[in-house]
Each structure stands twice: as C-alpha cells, then as structure tokens.
Amino acid sequence: MSVRSGAGVRSVARIVARADGRGGTSLPVLESDGPLALRRTRATGSETRVMLVGAMSGPLGGDHFTVEARVEEGACLSVGSAAATIALPGQAKGDARYDVRLEVADGAELHWLPEQLISAQGSDLHVATRVELAATARLVLREEQILGRVGEEPGRLTSRLSVRVAGQAVLDQELACGPGAPGGWDGPAVLAGRRAVGQLIVVRPEFAAAPVTAGVLGEGASVVPLAGPAALVTAVAPDALGLRRLLDEALASLPRT
Amino acid sequence: MSRAALLVLADGRFPAGGHAHSGGAEAAVKAGRISGAASLEEFCRGRLHTAGLTAAGLSAAAALGIDPVALDRAADARTPSPALRVAARKLGRQLLRAARATWPSAELDALGREFPKGAHQPVVLGLAARAAGLGPVDAAYCVAYESVSGPASATVRLLSLDPFDATRALARLAPELDRVADRAVEAARQVVDEGVDALPAGSAPLLEIGAEAHAGWPVRLFAS
Amino acid sequence: MHLDHTNHGPTALSADAHRPDGTRRALRIGLGGPVGSGKTATVAALCRALRDELALAVVTNDIYTREDAEFLLREAVLPPERITAVETGACPHTAIRDDISANLEAVEDLEDAAGPLDLVLVESGGDNLTATFSKGLVDAQIFVIDVAGGDDIPRKGGPGVTTADLLVVNKTDLAPYVGSDLARMAADAKAQRAELPVVFQSLRSEAGVADVAAWVRAQLAAWTA
C-alpha cells in the first residue's frame, strides 16, 4: 500500500493476467495503491482490458510509483490510462521516480498503451520501463513524452526503456531532456525544438524470420527492425497530437498478423 | 605503456575509414538543422551527451577487458537504427584492420575471428586501446572526441564552413568531453560487477530518424 | 610489384598478396585522373574487352556516392554483383591514398562474394592531378588525362602524370578540334616519365581500348607468374 513519508509517496500497483482456460484472460491480481488506481474494463475476445485511472495527480517530487504487470502463458492483456500523466514539482525535495516492470510469458500478449506523460515546468522525473519477454511472447508498447504543458517550459525528464526477449536485450535507450539535462537535448541532434517525442515497440516472434523494412515517415519518424524479433518506431513532433498521428500511422504501416 | 599512443589512435588521419562518415551531420545539414558554426556546436553537444556517451561507455568497458561479445550485443540494443548498426560494424571492421596492422595483438586477431563482418566500432576501439597499452580513460576520451570531431570536419566540407569556427566549437566542448569521459569510465567500472546494463544508453531521436532518412538517399557524400 | 608481407590473422591487413585461404588474390589496378577525362568510359571499355577471358570486378570511388557505379550498371558491362561503390565523404583521394580501409573492404568483399577473381579495377572519382593510389591498395595504377583538358598537362607533371604505371592520353579524336598538339604531349610525357609507358587512345576509334587492355594483360601475366 502507499505510504506518505517526508520523502513523498511510495505506491506499487500490480496486475497479473492469466489464461482462464476458456479462451479468455482472468486477473487473479489487480492491486491498486493510493494514486495508482486500476480498473478492469470490458474484455473483447481473449483480451482483458485494464485502465489506469487517477495517476493524473502525480508523481510529484519525492514520489516513487511502481506499476508491475505479469502476463502469464497464453494470456492476453491490454493496459491503457484514462488520461495523461503529469509530472509536477512537489513539496518534498528531490526527484520523482516512475518504474514500470512488465513480464510477458510464452504465447502471451501485452498491449501497453498509456496516454502521454507530460513533464510540467519545475518537475524532475525519472521513468524506467523494463520489459522481459519470453521467446514467443508478443508486445505492443507505446511511450509518449510531452515536454511542458501548452506554452510552458518543460521540467526535467529522464526516461529509460529496455526490452529483453528471451534474456537478450533488443532495446536499451535513455532520453534525458529539460533544464538540467546534459547539453544539446533541444539542439539539432536530439529534439531540435520539438516538444513531443515517442516510441512504439512491437515484438512478435515472426519478426525474427521476417523483419520489418526500415523506412521513414516524413522527417519526424522512422520505423526500423531491431537486432531481435522486434520493430521500433521513433517519432518527434511539435505537439502531442502530431506525435500520436505519427505513431498511429507507423503502427498501421506494420504488416498485419 | 606510452600515453603518446593515444595521439596515434585519436589522430583524425588514423586510417580507419572515419573520413567517409559524417556522424549524422549530412542529414542534419540537408534538413536545415545545421546551418553554421552555432548550430554545428549544438549538434555536436547533443551527439556527445547521447550517442557519444553511449559509445564511450562501450569503449571504456572493452578497454577494461569486458567480454566483447556481450558489449557488441549491448551496442546493438543501444543502436535501434539498422543504418547506424551497419555503419558501426563497417567502421569497426576498418578500425580492426588498421589496429591489427599498428598494434598486433592476439586479442584483436580473436575479435576478427569472432566478428568477420565487424564488431561495433567503439568495442573495437576499446580493444585497440588495450593493444596499444592504453586504458579505459584513453578509450573513452578517444571515442567521445570522435563523436564530435567527425561531424565537425564533415560540416566543414558540406557547408564550406570556416574551419577555424568548427575547431573553436570543438574546443568549447572540451569541459563537457571531460565529464562524458568520466561518466563513461565510471559506468564501465560498474559493468565488472553489474553487467552491461550498467552502461549508458543515451539516445538522440533525430540522429536515429535522420540516419534512416540518409540511408535512403540515392545520392550522398558520406556513408552515414 | 609483388608484395609478400604475410600475416596469420583472420583476414588480410593490407596489400597482402594472398587471401586468408592461401590462394593468390586478384590483381588490383587503380584508375585515376581529372574529372571528365574518361576514366569510367575506359573502365567500361576494359570490362567489355576482358570480361570473356578474365574474372573481373570493379570498385568505384565517387564524389556523389554511386554515379559511376550506376553508369557501369546501366551499361551492363558486368553483372551487378561485380560492381561496388565506396562512399568517400567527398574526398576520393583520401579513400584511395590516405585511408584505404573502405576500399580494401570492398575489394575483399567482392572477391569473397564473387569467388576467385583475376582482376579488380579500382576507379577513383574525378579529382586533381595530385591524386594517386596507395601501394597498400593497388598493385599498379593508370592515370587517365585527355587532350581536351589542355595539352600542357603532361608538361606540368604532378604525381599522377609522372609516377603512374601507365599514362593514358584519352580522346585523341578531339585533338584537331581543341587545338591540342599530340606530338608535344608525347614528348612532354616522355620527359616526365622516362621509360614508363604512355598510351594515346580514342575509344571511338576501331582500336578503342586495345592498347590499355594489352597492358593490363601483361600486368596480369607478371602477377600470376
């Protein structure tokens, strides 16, 4: 359960998705915690949906949120969020942390499609997303970062995304931006003034034998095969709307399964 | 060891193929993001703290004797763009040839047998530094400096930029080069206990996207 | 011309005369010279003249990456897998002389992919009169100039004109139209080059590239002897 201490709030929310043996997916564990509230929503076919609600309120400086999801063999889970998450400065000193730990077993599938993370002025947030997939697991994961609310300077945001398939890292990347980040983050090599940046990673066992073809969507996005059974879309845009449009377009361009 | 070996390894004229690569500058120039000395400096600064730091960490770890196969995989995971993975391996193979001729070593020969099509260039550079009697700090400095000197000399050719302006931009980055080399070496030492996940993984979205755009051009001056 | 350094590593380092499996590698001949002197046309003509008797391949070093390679592909002088373009970062002379690593990769990859070859022609993009090939890259080099570029080029000399193993004065059919004095060019070349050979050619004439092809055959005979 969540604890408010002088250093901020610690919250851990947990999801376990399990094949129910009737072609659907059950949720033997669905633990909300303080500001991290989880709601089961309507299931479609074999897929069960969970919505993260109320994360709006944080994380603030000093907070440490963790969301863990495990998708067991043959299960199919989709996780979204009701609204964008806003990183805000807090009364407690220090940075905020948001850890996401995802595990997907053989024959299981996870769609991790939260709304945007907005880095508000004065905030300082470290996000670490780690995904462990078994050899035949499937994944669609989207991360979108918006640097500042409209007309506002961004806070400091450091975000690391690492994805392993069968114990082998296929992606390990960190983006640091905002005031106090190492120099050049807003310059011509990194973001060049764009205020929205995102990634979409798709892992499918079929990509090992038939990788996607590398290409670009205009000047703001690329679709590439990773060194492993995965495809990555990297996109930058002036704003959240433009970014979502690019990521949706790129996802639609991937071969259907 | 001779510290002067670092001058040989870091010399822009060391014949390892770097002159044909722009480090993303050609794509950035065409897109209008580099148009003069000031934007070149910001480009180099961004590259230094992202791809440069990541490469310097890999190189320092290789110089410490960490398994190059594990480091090469870590480099793959940190290089989503296939165009950049191809360029890094091509440059790695070319560097290995030059290093083997310059500082013959059983480790370099073994690396060539393990990676006949080339390992990632920073990994090769770390092992070349070892063969030259240099250490992780030297390797990190060499790679961090290359991450900015390549784009700078390419931009001199692409924009007919005043070479004094380009060199001054590099000199202004010197304190940041020191910090990047320090961070890279610190992380590389952590790898000994914690594995390659401890290595920096800094990335630059526009370098990744620009590299894929560049790879698709029918006509270009630089290989990457 | 025979370079007999050997090494026992996984791959050859430089001008090593043998492939890793111990067989003798292909003879490598470089073609350099100023822009527009007819290097690519000479390479194309050599390919047509020699392709039925020799296993050969071409590496181009363009200023703009693939132009010369694409000309050769369009002309279909060789199958596409026998033609490779090396990117030079706007400096072909660096890629053929100061930092030859990309070219060495290219010639070795061609030989690995296409099987044993007799001859690899390495063409430099049009550059200046000082551009020469490294001895670490090629076994012999041809410098191609043309009569329309000015009949004083042989007199001016420069490393290409003076030291190339073969000097080709191209486009002799144009001499009357551009007022070039072939006799004077021959005398100046002789003065600069002493005993080194010079060929005057017009690819439009019946003889075409025959003299250069004969010279290449002689080089190859010496290489395989």
XYZ file of C-alpha atoms in Angstrom:
706
model
C 0.000 0.000 0.000
C 1.049 3.555 -0.480
C 2.940 5.351 2.224
C 3.306 9.102 2.533
C 6.604 9.932 4.124
C 8.643 13.072 4.304
C 10.270 11.924 1.099
C 6.989 11.626 -0.821
C 4.562 8.866 -1.710
C 5.582 5.286 -2.431
C 2.992 3.338 -4.362
C 3.107 -0.039 -6.023
C 0.279 -1.267 -8.238
C 0.203 -4.846 -9.533
C -1.525 -6.761 -12.291
C -1.325 -10.468 -13.030
C -3.127 -11.739 -16.130
C -3.788 -15.466 -16.508
C -5.371 -17.546 -19.263
C -8.722 -18.701 -17.839
C -8.777 -21.959 -19.801
C -11.934 -20.864 -21.717
C -10.136 -18.732 -24.273
C -10.231 -15.604 -22.126
C -7.929 -13.905 -19.620
C -8.603 -13.504 -15.904
C -6.946 -11.113 -13.466
C -6.035 -13.013 -10.287
C -4.162 -9.918 -9.101
C -5.359 -6.359 -9.649
C -3.941 -4.240 -6.841
C -4.461 -0.504 -6.827
C -2.363 1.601 -4.479
C -3.074 5.197 -3.479
C -2.846 7.411 -6.544
C -2.337 4.360 -8.777
C -5.862 3.028 -9.267
C -6.537 0.123 -11.628
C -9.972 -0.672 -13.115
C -10.972 -3.668 -15.141
C -12.900 -2.625 -18.232
C -14.797 -4.540 -20.896
C -12.990 -7.552 -22.373
C -13.043 -8.281 -26.081
C -12.389 -11.833 -27.250
C -9.384 -13.302 -25.479
C -8.129 -9.879 -24.410
C -8.811 -8.396 -20.991
C -8.521 -4.662 -20.536
C -7.277 -2.686 -17.586
C -7.392 1.078 -17.221
C -5.015 3.024 -15.042
C -7.054 5.879 -13.529
C -6.106 8.683 -11.192
C -2.409 8.752 -11.994
C -3.188 12.350 -13.005
C -2.283 13.545 -9.532
C 1.348 12.562 -9.653
C 4.101 11.773 -9.470
C 5.306 14.779 -7.519
C 8.870 15.434 -6.418
C 9.974 12.752 -3.975
C 7.266 10.284 -5.072
C 8.161 6.798 -6.207
C 5.489 4.984 -8.216
C 5.849 1.449 -9.474
C 3.488 -0.432 -11.751
C 4.096 -4.142 -12.257
C 2.282 -6.323 -14.735
C 2.799 -10.003 -15.415
C 1.086 -11.713 -18.312
C 1.218 -15.467 -17.878
C 1.439 -18.098 -20.571
C -1.263 -17.773 -23.212
C -2.948 -14.750 -21.597
C -3.729 -11.503 -23.388
C -3.788 -8.166 -21.586
C -4.290 -4.610 -22.734
C -3.491 -1.707 -20.415
C -4.384 1.905 -21.057
C -4.843 5.009 -18.956
C -7.802 7.307 -18.567
C -5.831 10.490 -19.032
C -2.350 11.850 -19.463
C 0.028 11.604 -16.511
C 1.531 14.892 -15.411
C 4.861 15.078 -13.633
C 4.703 18.060 -11.269
C 7.136 19.653 -8.847
C 6.388 18.582 -5.270
C 6.829 19.981 -1.795
C 9.190 17.168 -0.921
C 12.707 17.719 -2.139
C 14.252 15.577 -4.790
C 13.253 13.910 -7.997
C 10.323 11.609 -8.616
C 10.556 8.060 -9.916
C 8.139 6.083 -12.006
C 9.091 2.454 -12.583
C 7.212 0.148 -14.897
C 8.081 -3.568 -14.791
C 6.440 -5.789 -17.351
C 6.775 -9.525 -17.862
C 5.219 -11.458 -20.713
C 5.383 -15.256 -20.856
C 5.455 -17.592 -23.847
C 2.374 -17.388 -26.034
C 1.151 -14.358 -24.087
C 0.483 -10.874 -25.392
C 0.617 -7.452 -23.787
C -0.580 -4.158 -25.201
C 0.784 -1.351 -23.045
C -0.751 1.817 -24.400
C -0.937 4.539 -21.752
C -1.744 8.158 -22.523
C 1.023 10.747 -22.670
C 3.407 11.650 -19.889
C 3.592 15.412 -19.554
C 6.680 16.920 -17.952
C 5.479 20.132 -16.266
C 7.737 23.071 -15.505
C 9.827 22.555 -12.384
C 9.269 18.784 -12.217
C 12.093 16.260 -12.163
C 11.069 12.732 -13.036
C 12.968 9.535 -13.780
C 10.988 6.946 -15.680
C 12.330 3.416 -16.081
C 10.370 0.927 -18.154
C 11.687 -2.621 -18.232
C 10.080 -5.357 -20.232
C 11.054 -9.025 -20.070
C 9.567 -11.188 -22.790
C 9.778 -14.932 -23.269
C 10.825 -16.162 -26.717
C 7.279 -16.425 -28.130
C 5.707 -13.511 -26.218
C 4.149 -10.583 -28.076
C 4.179 -6.908 -27.186
C 2.909 -3.548 -28.360
C 4.210 -0.764 -26.124
C 3.853 2.966 -26.604
C 5.606 5.748 -24.722
C 4.861 9.400 -25.373
C 6.553 12.271 -23.618
C 5.296 15.821 -23.854
C 7.768 18.464 -22.747
C 5.751 21.050 -20.852
C 2.055 21.911 -20.918
C 0.961 24.327 -23.637
C 3.188 27.387 -23.671
C 5.187 26.169 -20.679
C 8.845 25.278 -20.301
C 9.350 21.570 -19.646
C 10.553 20.020 -16.423
C 13.464 17.638 -16.335
C 12.639 14.195 -17.598
C 14.873 11.154 -17.896
C 13.319 8.096 -19.426
C 14.921 4.711 -19.966
C 13.269 1.942 -21.918
C 14.754 -1.528 -22.016
C 13.234 -4.573 -23.621
C 14.613 -8.092 -23.412
C 13.468 -11.093 -25.369
C 14.487 -14.499 -24.009
C 17.036 -12.772 -21.794
C 18.629 -10.870 -24.674
C 18.377 -7.065 -24.767
C 16.830 -5.912 -28.036
C 16.431 -2.286 -26.986
C 18.051 -0.184 -24.296
C 17.682 3.554 -24.642
C 17.571 6.600 -22.445
C 16.414 10.079 -23.319
C 17.165 12.973 -20.992
C 15.677 16.391 -21.589
C 14.652 19.610 -19.936
C 16.539 22.122 -17.796
C 19.487 20.454 -16.060
C 19.708 17.627 -18.609
C 23.061 17.231 -20.365
C 23.568 19.863 -23.055
C 22.264 19.709 -26.579
C 18.988 17.904 -25.756
C 16.990 20.581 -27.539
C 19.523 21.003 -30.341
C 19.761 19.716 -33.922
C 20.981 16.207 -32.989
C 18.312 15.360 -30.437
C 14.948 17.208 -30.464
C 15.553 20.479 -32.365
C 12.767 22.281 -30.554
C 10.176 19.506 -30.863
C 8.104 19.224 -27.714
C 6.706 15.722 -28.216
C 8.760 12.552 -28.523
C 7.650 8.967 -28.507
C 8.425 5.366 -29.217
C 6.375 2.377 -30.150
C 7.913 -1.053 -29.890
C 6.294 -4.119 -31.359
C 7.681 -7.560 -30.532
C 6.474 -10.588 -32.465
C 8.253 -13.922 -32.899
C 7.619 -13.696 -36.678
C 9.896 -10.658 -36.919
C 12.910 -12.940 -36.320
C 12.495 -14.511 -39.762
C 10.738 -11.602 -41.487
C 11.939 -8.286 -40.033
C 10.161 -5.076 -40.970
C 11.691 -2.948 -43.702
C 13.414 0.158 -42.377
C 11.925 3.438 -43.510
C 10.920 6.944 -42.530
C 7.594 8.765 -42.272
C 8.486 12.290 -43.305
C 11.176 13.998 -41.247
C 9.684 13.085 -37.892
C 9.557 9.310 -37.627
C 11.376 6.130 -38.507
C 10.285 2.503 -38.479
C 13.180 0.087 -38.001
C 13.866 -3.572 -37.346
C 15.788 -4.056 -34.106
C 18.512 -6.650 -33.615
C 15.956 -9.230 -32.476
C 12.308 -10.104 -33.214
C 11.125 -6.524 -32.781
C 10.282 -3.336 -34.626
C 10.680 0.169 -33.249
C 9.005 3.404 -34.236
C 10.775 6.556 -33.103
C 8.925 9.827 -33.586
C 9.260 13.511 -32.767
C 6.601 16.149 -33.364
C 5.773 19.733 -32.384
C 2.942 18.572 -30.105
C 1.073 15.606 -28.620
C -1.490 15.438 -31.394
C 1.116 15.341 -34.149
C 3.082 12.698 -32.274
C 0.061 10.407 -31.815
C -0.764 10.778 -35.502
C 2.779 9.688 -36.478
C 2.799 6.708 -34.120
C -0.653 5.568 -35.275
C 0.386 5.882 -38.895
C 3.575 3.916 -38.243
C 1.726 1.162 -36.377
C -0.739 0.878 -39.237
C 2.180 0.520 -41.665
C 3.457 -2.636 -39.948
C 2.435 -5.930 -41.527
C -0.782 -7.385 -40.107
C -0.623 -10.638 -38.207
C 52.568 1.991 -21.722
C 53.094 5.107 -23.731
C 50.461 7.815 -23.402
C 51.570 9.084 -26.811
C 49.938 6.015 -28.356
C 46.660 7.825 -27.655
C 47.695 10.535 -30.109
C 48.198 7.912 -32.803
C 44.840 6.256 -32.094
C 42.889 9.523 -31.824
C 44.517 11.178 -34.848
C 41.907 12.048 -37.448
C 44.338 10.660 -40.031
C 44.432 7.227 -38.432
C 43.429 5.159 -41.480
C 40.250 3.528 -40.189
C 37.612 4.901 -42.551
C 36.165 7.665 -40.374
C 36.623 10.320 -43.039
C 33.730 8.918 -45.094
C 31.197 9.237 -42.243
C 29.539 12.454 -41.080
C 28.064 11.234 -37.795
C 24.611 12.372 -38.892
C 25.780 15.832 -39.944
C 24.953 15.328 -43.634
C 21.317 14.517 -42.825
C 21.106 17.424 -40.356
C 22.614 19.849 -42.887
C 20.136 18.796 -45.566
C 17.223 19.148 -43.132
C 18.423 22.662 -42.306
C 19.168 21.830 -38.678
C 22.880 22.593 -39.090
C 23.407 25.845 -40.946
C 26.506 27.353 -39.377
C 29.008 27.250 -36.560
C 26.487 27.773 -33.732
C 24.128 25.009 -34.800
C 27.096 22.722 -35.511
C 28.244 23.234 -31.924
C 24.780 22.409 -30.547
C 24.594 19.361 -32.798
C 27.950 18.142 -31.524
C 26.957 18.866 -27.920
C 23.795 16.792 -28.283
C 25.609 13.968 -30.023
C 28.344 13.962 -27.386
C 25.916 13.534 -24.476
C 23.839 10.843 -26.211
C 25.471 8.600 -28.813
C 28.922 9.838 -27.753
C 28.440 8.895 -24.097
C 26.990 5.526 -25.017
C 29.889 4.758 -27.349
C 32.457 5.984 -24.828
C 30.996 3.654 -22.181
C 31.193 0.667 -24.512
C 34.738 1.536 -25.430
C 35.904 2.024 -21.854
C 34.342 -1.319 -20.901
C 36.114 -3.052 -23.785
C 39.378 -1.449 -22.706
C 38.808 -2.873 -19.216
C 38.641 -6.357 -20.716
C 34.852 -6.927 -20.555
C 33.716 -9.659 -22.977
C 33.442 -8.009 -26.412
C 30.572 -10.288 -27.467
C 28.418 -9.039 -24.572
C 29.443 -5.468 -25.353
C 28.625 -5.870 -29.030
C 25.112 -7.075 -28.104
C 24.745 -4.144 -25.726
C 25.752 -1.871 -28.600
C 23.089 -3.427 -30.846
C 20.394 -2.792 -28.218
C 21.570 0.818 -27.936
C 21.528 1.332 -31.708
C 17.967 0.898 -32.977
C 18.718 2.306 -36.436
C 19.875 -0.519 -38.719
C 21.692 2.042 -40.879
C 23.727 3.037 -37.826
C 24.344 -0.591 -36.845
C 25.686 -1.269 -40.341
C 27.860 1.852 -40.233
C 29.196 0.965 -36.769
C 30.155 -2.549 -37.877
C 31.711 -1.305 -41.110
C 33.785 1.196 -39.173
C 34.601 -1.453 -36.595
C 35.938 -3.754 -39.270
C 38.002 -0.986 -40.824
C 39.360 0.053 -37.440
C 40.239 -3.534 -36.618
C 42.308 -3.790 -39.794
C 44.208 -0.610 -39.007
C 44.673 -1.544 -35.344
C 45.932 -5.050 -36.134
C 48.465 -3.603 -38.517
C 49.501 -0.955 -35.984
C 49.441 -2.871 -32.685
C 49.439 -6.607 -33.434
C 47.713 -8.488 -30.647
C 46.131 -11.889 -30.089
C 43.004 -10.202 -28.678
C 42.483 -8.210 -31.856
C 43.024 -11.320 -34.004
C 40.453 -13.172 -31.885
C 37.984 -10.315 -32.294
C 38.399 -10.540 -36.070
C 37.639 -14.251 -35.983
C 34.586 -13.704 -33.744
C 33.215 -10.902 -35.940
C 34.282 -11.460 -39.554
C 31.786 -8.786 -40.678
C 32.879 -6.360 -37.998
C 32.013 -5.589 -34.375
C 30.643 -2.215 -33.276
C 33.387 0.381 -33.698
C 33.541 1.551 -30.042
C 34.075 -2.045 -28.885
C 36.908 -2.469 -31.378
C 38.372 0.833 -30.296
C 38.448 -0.274 -26.667
C 40.361 -3.392 -27.610
C 42.654 -1.391 -29.886
C 43.408 0.863 -26.917
C 44.309 -2.229 -24.852
C 46.557 -3.475 -27.641
C 48.243 -0.072 -27.715
C 48.878 -0.265 -23.974
C 46.211 2.331 -23.197
C 43.446 2.227 -20.604
C 39.685 2.849 -20.314
C 40.089 6.587 -19.764
C 42.051 6.889 -23.002
C 39.495 4.822 -24.911
C 36.603 6.882 -23.532
C 38.286 10.161 -24.473
C 39.115 8.909 -27.940
C 35.547 7.804 -28.679
C 33.927 10.849 -27.080
C 36.151 13.124 -29.143
C 35.447 11.202 -32.348
C 31.735 11.615 -31.699
C 32.133 15.354 -32.249
C 35.198 15.689 -34.465
C 33.604 13.589 -37.227
C 30.523 15.791 -37.648
C 32.686 18.917 -37.362
C 35.055 18.007 -40.190
C 32.169 16.738 -42.321
C 30.327 20.026 -41.855
C 33.418 21.949 -42.931
C 33.171 20.078 -46.242
C 29.372 20.171 -46.519
C 28.834 23.854 -45.782
C 32.300 25.182 -46.669
C 32.275 26.303 -43.053
C 35.277 28.249 -41.821
C 37.498 25.505 -40.357
C 38.573 27.826 -37.533
C 34.932 28.152 -36.446
C 34.499 24.387 -36.453
C 37.663 23.842 -34.454
C 36.675 26.525 -31.956
C 33.350 24.745 -31.449
C 35.229 21.540 -30.621
C 37.481 23.368 -28.183
C 34.453 24.859 -26.404
C 33.137 21.327 -25.846
C 36.313 20.271 -24.024
C 34.949 20.549 -20.441
C 31.903 18.504 -21.452
C 34.161 15.921 -23.105
C 35.907 15.563 -19.751
C 32.585 14.931 -17.992
C 31.406 12.453 -20.603
C 34.671 10.511 -20.450
C 34.442 10.420 -16.626
C 30.857 9.162 -16.685
C 31.710 6.568 -19.319
C 34.617 5.173 -17.324
C 32.622 5.163 -14.089
C 29.842 3.183 -15.785
C 32.337 0.818 -17.408
C 33.799 0.002 -13.996
C 30.283 -0.814 -12.748
C 29.930 -3.331 -15.577
C 32.502 -5.511 -13.863
C 30.010 -6.171 -11.027
C 26.631 -5.363 -12.544
C 26.872 -6.454 -16.175
C 26.397 -4.449 -19.356
C 23.038 -2.991 -18.265
C 25.097 -0.532 -16.207
C 26.384 1.084 -19.407
C 24.944 4.426 -20.529
C 22.190 4.154 -23.131
C 21.803 7.786 -24.205
C 19.870 8.200 -27.414
C 19.032 11.031 -29.781
C 15.751 10.634 -31.691
C 16.724 12.917 -34.563
C 20.048 11.125 -35.085
C 18.155 7.836 -35.329
C 15.490 9.158 -37.684
C 17.989 11.171 -39.729
C 20.219 8.107 -40.202
C 17.352 6.136 -41.736
C 16.393 9.043 -43.992
C 20.024 9.426 -45.094
C 20.379 5.720 -45.846
C 17.532 6.046 -48.328
C 19.007 8.923 -50.341
C 20.045 7.927 -53.856
C 22.927 10.410 -53.801
C 25.024 11.389 -50.794
C 28.564 12.399 -49.973
C 29.036 10.465 -46.734
C 28.396 6.838 -45.877
C 26.472 7.809 -42.727
C 55.086 -5.223 -57.674
C 54.875 -8.457 -55.747
C 54.176 -7.700 -52.145
C 54.925 -10.611 -49.993
C 54.148 -9.475 -46.477
C 52.154 -12.201 -44.902
C 50.110 -12.265 -41.768
C 48.473 -15.105 -39.936
C 45.387 -13.357 -38.622
C 41.788 -13.946 -39.664
C 41.851 -11.572 -42.619
C 44.384 -9.820 -44.764
C 45.587 -6.487 -43.472
C 46.668 -4.520 -46.471
C 48.333 -5.339 -49.746
C 48.935 -8.929 -48.730
C 49.239 -10.920 -51.959
C 47.323 -13.869 -50.572
C 43.770 -14.409 -49.411
C 43.170 -15.899 -45.955
C 42.860 -19.373 -47.520
C 46.357 -19.058 -49.003
C 45.326 -18.551 -52.623
C 46.695 -15.610 -54.578
C 44.257 -12.728 -54.640
C 43.190 -10.775 -57.692
C 45.478 -8.201 -59.284
C 44.278 -4.726 -58.349
C 44.661 -1.896 -60.829
C 43.715 1.680 -59.971
C 42.424 4.220 -62.466
C 42.681 7.881 -61.539
C 42.752 11.225 -63.281
C 40.947 14.551 -63.594
C 37.170 14.934 -63.887
C 35.816 14.130 -67.330
C 38.977 12.571 -68.737
C 37.189 9.312 -69.494
C 38.052 7.039 -66.566
C 34.614 5.465 -66.327
C 34.404 5.073 -70.113
C 37.830 3.405 -70.069
C 36.743 1.076 -67.247
C 33.589 0.188 -69.197
C 35.611 -0.496 -72.342
C 38.128 -2.609 -70.394
C 35.303 -4.657 -68.897
C 33.854 -5.326 -72.350
C 37.290 -6.228 -73.726
C 38.339 -8.520 -70.875
C 35.177 -9.997 -69.350
C 35.130 -13.061 -71.593
C 38.712 -14.075 -70.759
C 39.051 -12.918 -67.126
C 37.037 -12.958 -63.923
C 36.923 -9.280 -63.061
C 35.141 -6.764 -60.842
C 35.058 -3.004 -60.334
C 35.139 -0.743 -57.276
C 34.168 2.879 -57.840
C 35.045 5.812 -55.587
C 32.587 8.528 -56.452
C 32.238 12.010 -55.151
C 28.498 11.550 -55.241
C 28.195 8.040 -53.966
C 27.001 5.874 -56.786
C 27.137 7.825 -60.043
C 29.984 5.961 -61.700
C 28.806 2.623 -60.380
C 25.356 3.325 -61.765
C 26.761 4.266 -65.162
C 28.549 0.895 -65.271
C 25.384 -0.895 -64.138
C 23.298 0.864 -66.808
C 25.845 -0.047 -69.438
C 25.650 -3.631 -68.159
C 29.386 -4.125 -68.622
C 29.431 -6.566 -65.696
C 26.796 -8.315 -63.598
C 25.662 -6.023 -60.747
C 27.290 -8.162 -58.050
C 30.675 -7.442 -59.657
C 30.379 -3.664 -59.152
C 30.694 -1.954 -55.761
C 30.634 1.731 -54.869
C 32.691 3.061 -51.974
C 31.447 6.208 -50.263
C 34.241 8.722 -49.926
C 32.952 11.606 -47.804
C 33.503 13.987 -50.722
C 37.201 13.084 -50.888
C 38.032 10.254 -53.301
C 41.757 10.981 -52.992
C 41.564 10.261 -49.245
C 39.810 6.952 -49.888
C 42.352 5.776 -52.473
C 45.519 7.056 -50.839
C 45.433 8.234 -47.203
C 42.790 5.969 -45.698
C 42.285 2.965 -47.906
C 40.379 0.830 -45.398
C 36.961 1.119 -47.063
C 38.435 0.224 -50.453
C 40.267 -2.782 -49.022
C 36.974 -3.992 -47.531
C 35.284 -3.507 -50.884
C 37.842 -5.458 -52.942
C 37.960 -8.260 -50.403
C 34.177 -8.466 -50.156
C 33.919 -8.639 -53.938
C 36.376 -11.496 -54.053
C 34.628 -13.289 -51.179
C 31.221 -12.898 -52.787
C 32.065 -13.489 -56.445
C 34.623 -16.250 -55.938
C 38.226 -16.080 -57.061
C 38.815 -13.123 -59.358
C 41.693 -12.396 -61.723
C 41.399 -8.644 -61.742
C 39.770 -5.847 -59.736
C 39.694 -2.372 -61.248
C 39.535 0.392 -58.628
C 38.324 3.640 -60.124
C 38.773 6.960 -58.376
C 36.221 9.694 -58.748
C 37.498 12.625 -60.785
C 39.930 14.507 -58.612
C 43.001 16.629 -59.110
C 46.371 15.986 -60.687
C 47.977 15.001 -57.395
C 45.641 12.084 -56.674
C 47.449 8.774 -56.668
C 46.592 5.346 -55.310
C 48.246 3.903 -52.242
C 50.513 0.938 -52.874
C 48.645 -0.671 -49.994
C 45.529 -0.720 -52.150
C 46.568 -1.357 -55.759
C 49.378 -3.211 -57.479
C 49.546 -0.865 -60.444
C 47.853 2.354 -61.460
C 46.683 4.016 -64.613
C 46.369 7.786 -64.853
C 43.870 8.993 -67.451
C 44.051 12.502 -68.906
C 42.505 13.784 -72.117
C 43.580 16.051 -74.919
C 40.703 18.467 -74.281
C 41.882 19.147 -70.742
C 44.848 21.079 -72.163
C 47.918 19.771 -73.962
C 50.173 21.230 -71.273
C 49.126 18.690 -68.616
C 51.990 16.253 -69.367
C 54.458 19.122 -69.196
C 53.104 20.264 -65.823
C 53.636 16.802 -64.405
C 52.376 16.027 -60.910
C 52.430 12.674 -59.151
C 49.726 11.092 -61.339
C 51.291 12.017 -64.670
C 54.835 11.359 -63.511
C 54.587 8.162 -61.498
C 51.553 6.203 -62.756
C 52.485 2.811 -64.172
C 50.569 3.717 -67.317
C 49.597 7.159 -68.581
C 46.589 7.203 -70.895
C 46.009 10.270 -73.065
C 42.349 9.899 -73.957
C 40.018 11.384 -76.590
C 42.744 11.790 -79.246
C 39.942 12.142 -81.815
C 39.205 15.568 -80.311
C 42.768 16.906 -80.754
C 42.116 18.760 -84.040
C 39.034 20.461 -82.589
C 40.604 21.690 -79.352
C 43.985 22.564 -80.860
C 45.978 20.055 -78.846
C 49.387 19.046 -80.127
C 49.687 15.263 -79.665
C 53.364 15.189 -80.586
C 54.131 17.795 -77.975
C 52.113 15.884 -75.373
C 54.039 12.715 -76.190
C 57.393 14.496 -75.896
C 56.445 16.158 -72.599
C 55.198 12.827 -71.205
C 58.431 11.157 -72.223
C 60.398 13.890 -70.450
C 58.361 13.472 -67.264
C 58.124 9.686 -67.267
C 61.336 8.405 -68.849
C 60.705 4.716 -69.623
C 57.183 4.470 -68.127
C 54.617 3.710 -70.870
C 52.093 6.126 -72.398
C 49.059 5.146 -74.479
C 47.207 7.555 -76.738
C 43.675 6.330 -77.267
C 40.313 7.233 -78.686
C 37.547 4.978 -77.510
C 35.638 5.963 -80.667
C 38.305 4.562 -82.946
C 38.427 0.962 -84.064
C 41.350 0.123 -81.762
C 39.453 1.576 -78.813
C 40.820 0.349 -75.521
C 43.001 -2.390 -77.110
C 46.386 -0.928 -76.057
C 45.307 -0.457 -72.444
C 43.781 -3.948 -72.399
C 47.064 -5.377 -73.680
C 48.956 -3.561 -70.940
C 46.542 -4.954 -68.323
C 47.068 -8.483 -69.706
C 50.827 -8.054 -69.369
C 50.458 -6.871 -65.769
C 48.319 -9.873 -65.006
C 50.819 -12.245 -66.606
C 53.552 -10.811 -64.364
C 51.267 -11.032 -61.292
C 50.396 -14.674 -61.778
C 53.897 -15.700 -62.893
